[in-house]
Coordinates of N, CA and C in Angstrom, one line a residue:
M27 N 0.8 -1.2 0.0 CA 0.0 0.0 0.0 C 0.9 1.2 0.0
S28 N 0.6 2.2 -0.8 CA 1.4 3.4 -1.0 C 1.0 4.4 0.2
N29 N 2.1 5.2 0.6 CA 1.9 6.2 1.6 C 1.5 7.5 0.9
L30 N 1.4 7.6 -0.4 CA 1.1 8.8 -1.1 C -0.4 9.1 -0.8
G31 N -0.7 10.3 -0.5 CA -2.1 10.7 -0.3 C -2.5 10.6 1.2
N32 N -1.6 10.2 2.0 CA -1.9 10.0 3.4 C -1.8 11.4 4.2
K33 N -3.0 11.8 4.7 CA -3.1 13.1 5.4 C -2.2 13.1 6.6
E34 N -2.1 12.0 7.3 CA -1.2 12.0 8.6 C 0.2 12.2 8.2
I35 N 0.7 11.6 7.2 CA 2.1 11.7 6.7 C 2.3 13.2 6.3
M36 N 1.4 13.7 5.5 CA 1.5 15.1 5.1 C 1.6 16.0 6.3
S37 N 0.7 15.8 7.3 CA 0.7 16.6 8.5 C 2.0 16.6 9.2
A38 N 2.5 15.4 9.4 CA 3.8 15.2 10.1 C 4.9 15.9 9.4
N39 N 4.9 15.8 8.1 CA 6.0 16.4 7.3 C 5.9 17.9 7.3
I40 N 4.7 18.5 7.2 CA 4.6 20.0 7.3 C 5.1 20.4 8.7
K41 N 4.7 19.8 9.7 CA 5.1 20.2 11.1 C 6.6 20.1 11.2
R42 N 7.2 19.0 10.7 CA 8.7 18.9 10.8 C 9.4 20.0 10.0
L43 N 8.9 20.3 8.8 CA 9.6 21.3 8.0 C 9.3 22.7 8.5
M44 N 8.2 22.9 9.1 CA 7.9 24.2 9.8 C 8.9 24.4 11.0
K45 N 9.1 23.4 11.7 CA 10.0 23.5 12.9 C 11.4 23.7 12.4
R46 N 11.8 23.0 11.3 CA 13.2 23.2 10.8 C 13.4 24.6 10.3
K47 N 12.4 25.2 9.7 CA 12.4 26.5 9.1 C 12.2 27.6 10.2
N48 N 11.7 27.1 11.3 CA 11.3 28.0 12.5 C 10.3 29.0 12.0
V49 N 9.2 28.5 11.5 CA 8.1 29.4 11.0 C 6.8 29.0 11.7
T50 N 6.0 30.0 11.9 CA 4.7 29.8 12.6 C 3.7 29.6 11.5
R51 N 2.5 29.1 11.9 CA 1.4 28.9 11.0 C 1.0 30.3 10.3
T52 N 0.9 31.3 11.2 CA 0.5 32.6 10.6 C 1.5 33.1 9.6
Q53 N 2.8 33.0 9.9 CA 3.8 33.4 9.0 C 3.8 32.6 7.7
M54 N 3.7 31.3 7.8 CA 3.6 30.5 6.6 C 2.4 30.8 5.7
A55 N 1.2 30.9 6.4 CA 0.0 31.2 5.7 C 0.1 32.5 4.9
D56 N 0.7 33.5 5.6 CA 0.9 34.8 4.9 C 1.9 34.7 3.8
D57 N 3.0 34.0 4.0 CA 4.1 33.9 3.0 C 3.6 33.2 1.7
L58 N 2.7 32.2 1.9 CA 2.2 31.4 0.8 C 0.8 31.9 0.3
S59 N 0.3 33.0 0.9 CA -1.0 33.5 0.5 C -2.1 32.4 0.7
L60 N -2.0 31.7 1.8 CA -3.0 30.7 2.1 C -3.9 31.2 3.3
K61 N -5.1 30.6 3.4 CA -5.9 30.9 4.5 C -5.3 30.1 5.7
Y62 N -5.3 30.8 6.9 CA -4.8 30.2 8.1 C -5.5 28.9 8.4
T63 N -6.8 28.9 8.2 CA -7.6 27.7 8.6 C -7.4 26.6 7.6
T64 N -7.1 26.9 6.4 CA -6.7 25.8 5.4 C -5.4 25.2 5.8
L65 N -4.4 26.0 6.1 CA -3.1 25.5 6.5 C -3.3 24.6 7.8
T66 N -4.1 25.1 8.7 CA -4.3 24.4 10.0 C -4.9 23.1 9.8
D67 N -5.9 23.0 8.8 CA -6.5 21.7 8.5 C -5.4 20.7 7.9
W68 N -4.5 21.2 7.1 CA -3.4 20.3 6.6 C -2.6 19.8 7.8
I69 N -2.2 20.8 8.6 CA -1.3 20.5 9.8 C -2.0 19.5 10.7
N70 N -3.3 19.6 10.9 CA -4.0 18.7 11.8 C -4.4 17.4 11.1
G71 N -4.1 17.2 9.8 CA -4.4 16.0 9.1 C -5.9 15.9 8.8
K72 N -6.6 17.0 8.8 CA -8.0 17.0 8.5 C -8.3 17.0 7.0
T73 N -7.5 17.7 6.3 CA -7.7 17.7 4.8 C -6.3 17.6 4.2
Y74 N -6.3 17.4 2.9 CA -5.1 17.2 2.1 C -4.9 18.3 1.0
P75 N -3.8 18.9 0.9 CA -3.6 20.0 -0.1 C -3.7 19.5 -1.5
R76 N -4.1 20.4 -2.4 CA -4.0 20.1 -3.9 C -2.6 20.1 -4.3
I77 N -2.3 19.6 -5.5 CA -0.9 19.5 -6.0 C -0.2 20.8 -6.1
D78 N -1.0 21.9 -6.5 CA -0.4 23.2 -6.7 C 0.1 23.7 -5.3
N79 N -0.6 23.4 -4.3 CA -0.2 23.9 -2.9 C 0.9 23.0 -2.4
I80 N 1.0 21.7 -2.8 CA 2.1 20.9 -2.4 C 3.4 21.4 -3.1
E81 N 3.3 21.8 -4.3 CA 4.4 22.4 -5.0 C 4.8 23.7 -4.4
K82 N 3.8 24.5 -4.0 CA 4.1 25.8 -3.3 C 4.9 25.6 -2.0
M83 N 4.5 24.6 -1.2 CA 5.1 24.3 0.0 C 6.5 23.7 -0.2
A84 N 6.7 22.9 -1.2 CA 8.0 22.3 -1.5 C 9.0 23.4 -1.9
T85 N 8.5 24.4 -2.7 CA 9.4 25.5 -3.0 C 9.7 26.3 -1.8
Y86 N 8.7 26.6 -1.0 CA 8.9 27.3 0.3 C 9.9 26.7 1.2
F87 N 9.8 25.4 1.4 CA 10.7 24.7 2.3 C 12.0 24.3 1.6
K88 N 12.1 24.5 0.3 CA 13.3 24.1 -0.5 C 13.5 22.6 -0.4
V89 N 12.5 21.8 -0.6 CA 12.5 20.3 -0.6 C 11.8 19.8 -1.8
S90 N 11.9 18.5 -2.1 CA 11.1 17.9 -3.2 C 9.7 17.7 -2.7
K91 N 8.8 17.5 -3.7 CA 7.4 17.2 -3.3 C 7.3 15.9 -2.5
S92 N 8.1 15.0 -2.9 CA 8.1 13.7 -2.2 C 8.5 13.9 -0.7
D93 N 9.2 14.9 -0.3 CA 9.5 15.1 1.1 C 8.3 15.6 1.9
L94 N 7.3 16.0 1.2 CA 6.0 16.3 1.8 C 5.0 15.2 1.8
V95 N 5.0 14.4 0.8 CA 3.9 13.4 0.7 C 4.3 12.0 1.1
E96 N 5.6 11.7 1.3 CA 6.1 10.4 1.6 C 6.5 10.3 3.1
S97 N 6.5 9.1 3.7 CA 7.0 9.0 5.0 C 8.4 9.4 5.1
Y98 N 8.7 10.1 6.2 CA 10.1 10.6 6.5 C 10.9 9.6 7.2
D99 N 12.1 9.4 6.6 CA 13.1 8.4 7.2 C 14.2 9.3 7.8
P100 N 14.3 9.4 9.1 CA 15.4 10.2 9.6 C 16.8 9.6 9.5
H101 N 16.8 8.4 9.1 CA 18.1 7.7 9.0 C 18.2 7.0 7.6
P102 N 18.3 7.8 6.5 CA 18.4 7.2 5.2 C 19.7 6.5 5.0
V103 N 19.7 5.5 4.2 CA 21.0 4.7 3.9 C 21.7 5.4 2.8
E104 N 22.9 5.9 3.1 CA 23.7 6.6 2.1 C 24.6 5.5 1.3
P105 N 24.7 5.6 0.0 CA 25.5 4.7 -0.7 C 27.0 4.9 -0.3
V106 N 27.7 3.8 -0.4 CA 29.1 3.9 0.0 C 30.0 3.7 -1.3
D107 N 31.0 4.5 -1.4 CA 31.9 4.4 -2.5 C 33.0 3.4 -2.0
L108 N 32.9 2.2 -2.4 CA 33.8 1.1 -1.9 C 35.3 1.4 -2.2
D109 N 35.5 1.9 -3.5 CA 36.9 2.2 -3.8 C 37.5 3.2 -2.9
K110 N 36.7 4.3 -2.6 CA 37.2 5.3 -1.7 C 37.4 4.8 -0.3
A111 N 36.3 4.1 0.2 CA 36.4 3.5 1.6 C 37.6 2.6 1.8
L112 N 37.9 1.8 0.8 CA 39.0 0.9 1.0 C 40.3 1.5 0.8
S113 N 40.4 2.7 0.2 CA 41.6 3.4 0.0 C 42.0 4.3 1.1
E114 N 41.0 4.7 1.9 CA 41.2 5.6 3.0 C 42.0 4.9 4.2
E115 N 42.9 5.6 4.8 CA 43.7 5.0 5.9 C 42.8 4.6 7.0
G116 N 42.9 3.4 7.5 CA 42.2 3.0 8.7 C 40.7 2.5 8.4
M117 N 40.3 2.6 7.1 CA 38.9 2.2 6.8 C 38.8 0.7 6.5
A118 N 39.9 0.1 6.0 CA 39.9 -1.3 5.6 C 40.7 -2.1 6.6
M119 N 40.0 -2.6 7.6 CA 40.7 -3.3 8.7 C 40.0 -4.7 8.9
F120 N 40.8 -5.6 9.4 CA 40.3 -6.9 9.8 C 41.0 -7.3 11.0
D121 N 40.3 -7.6 12.0 CA 40.8 -8.1 13.3 C 41.9 -7.0 13.8
G122 N 41.5 -5.7 13.6 CA 42.4 -4.7 14.1 C 43.6 -4.4 13.3
K123 N 43.8 -5.0 12.1 CA 45.0 -4.9 11.3 C 44.5 -4.4 9.9
P124 N 45.3 -3.5 9.3 CA 45.0 -3.0 8.0 C 45.0 -4.1 6.9
L125 N 44.1 -4.1 6.0 CA 44.1 -5.1 4.9 C 45.3 -4.8 3.9
S126 N 45.8 -5.8 3.4 CA 46.9 -5.6 2.3 C 46.2 -5.1 1.0
E127 N 47.0 -4.5 0.2 CA 46.4 -4.0 -1.1 C 45.9 -5.2 -1.9
E128 N 46.5 -6.3 -1.9 CA 46.1 -7.5 -2.6 C 44.7 -8.0 -2.1
Y129 N 44.5 -8.0 -0.8 CA 43.3 -8.4 -0.2 C 42.2 -7.4 -0.5
K130 N 42.5 -6.1 -0.5 CA 41.5 -5.0 -0.8 C 41.0 -5.2 -2.2
K131 N 41.9 -5.5 -3.2 CA 41.5 -5.7 -4.6 C 40.6 -7.0 -4.7
A132 N 41.0 -8.0 -4.0 CA 40.2 -9.3 -4.0 C 38.8 -9.0 -3.4
L133 N 38.7 -8.3 -2.3 CA 37.5 -8.0 -1.7 C 36.6 -7.1 -2.6
L134 N 37.1 -6.1 -3.2 CA 36.4 -5.3 -4.2 C 35.8 -6.1 -5.3
A135 N 36.7 -7.0 -5.9 CA 36.2 -7.9 -7.0 C 35.1 -8.8 -6.6
M136 N 35.2 -9.3 -5.4 CA 34.1 -10.2 -4.8 C 32.8 -9.4 -4.6
L137 N 32.9 -8.2 -4.1 CA 31.7 -7.4 -3.8 C 31.1 -7.0 -5.1
R138 N 31.9 -6.7 -6.1 CA 31.3 -6.3 -7.4 C 30.7 -7.5 -8.1
A139 N 31.3 -8.6 -8.0 CA 30.7 -9.8 -8.6 C 29.4 -10.2 -8.0
N140 N 29.3 -10.0 -6.7 CA 28.0 -10.3 -6.0 C 26.9 -9.3 -6.4
K141 N 27.3 -8.0 -6.5 CA 26.4 -7.0 -7.0 C 25.9 -7.2 -8.4
N142 N 26.8 -7.6 -9.3 CA 26.4 -7.9 -10.7 C 25.6 -9.1 -10.8
S143 N 25.7 -10.1 -9.9 CA 24.9 -11.3 -10.0 C 23.6 -11.2 -9.4
G144 N 23.3 -10.0 -8.7 CA 22.0 -9.8 -8.2 C 21.8 -10.3 -6.8
E145 N 22.9 -10.7 -6.1 CA 22.8 -11.2 -4.7 C 22.7 -10.0 -3.8

């Protein structure tokens, strides 16, 4: 089931972004030329904004529209550059000892093979 269109998620995201921007309901309603009661209904999860208002808020908060309509994950998984990670001092260790260059190359080859095979 998709989280798109969920009033509660929208409500939570607007609250989070307002807090991050340190903006009040009155200020945001004025800035976006919205009725205070309309904004309050969105914040309380009572109603859901039209797409033009979602776009307006996304621009206002400098986020993507998906940051407003999808569940917020405070701990997103960032991709790792394996070549960089293995080449940095102290990043490639096993049992408290640095990996040899030969072992690093073998490890990278193995990881790439697994990735390419869909594992």
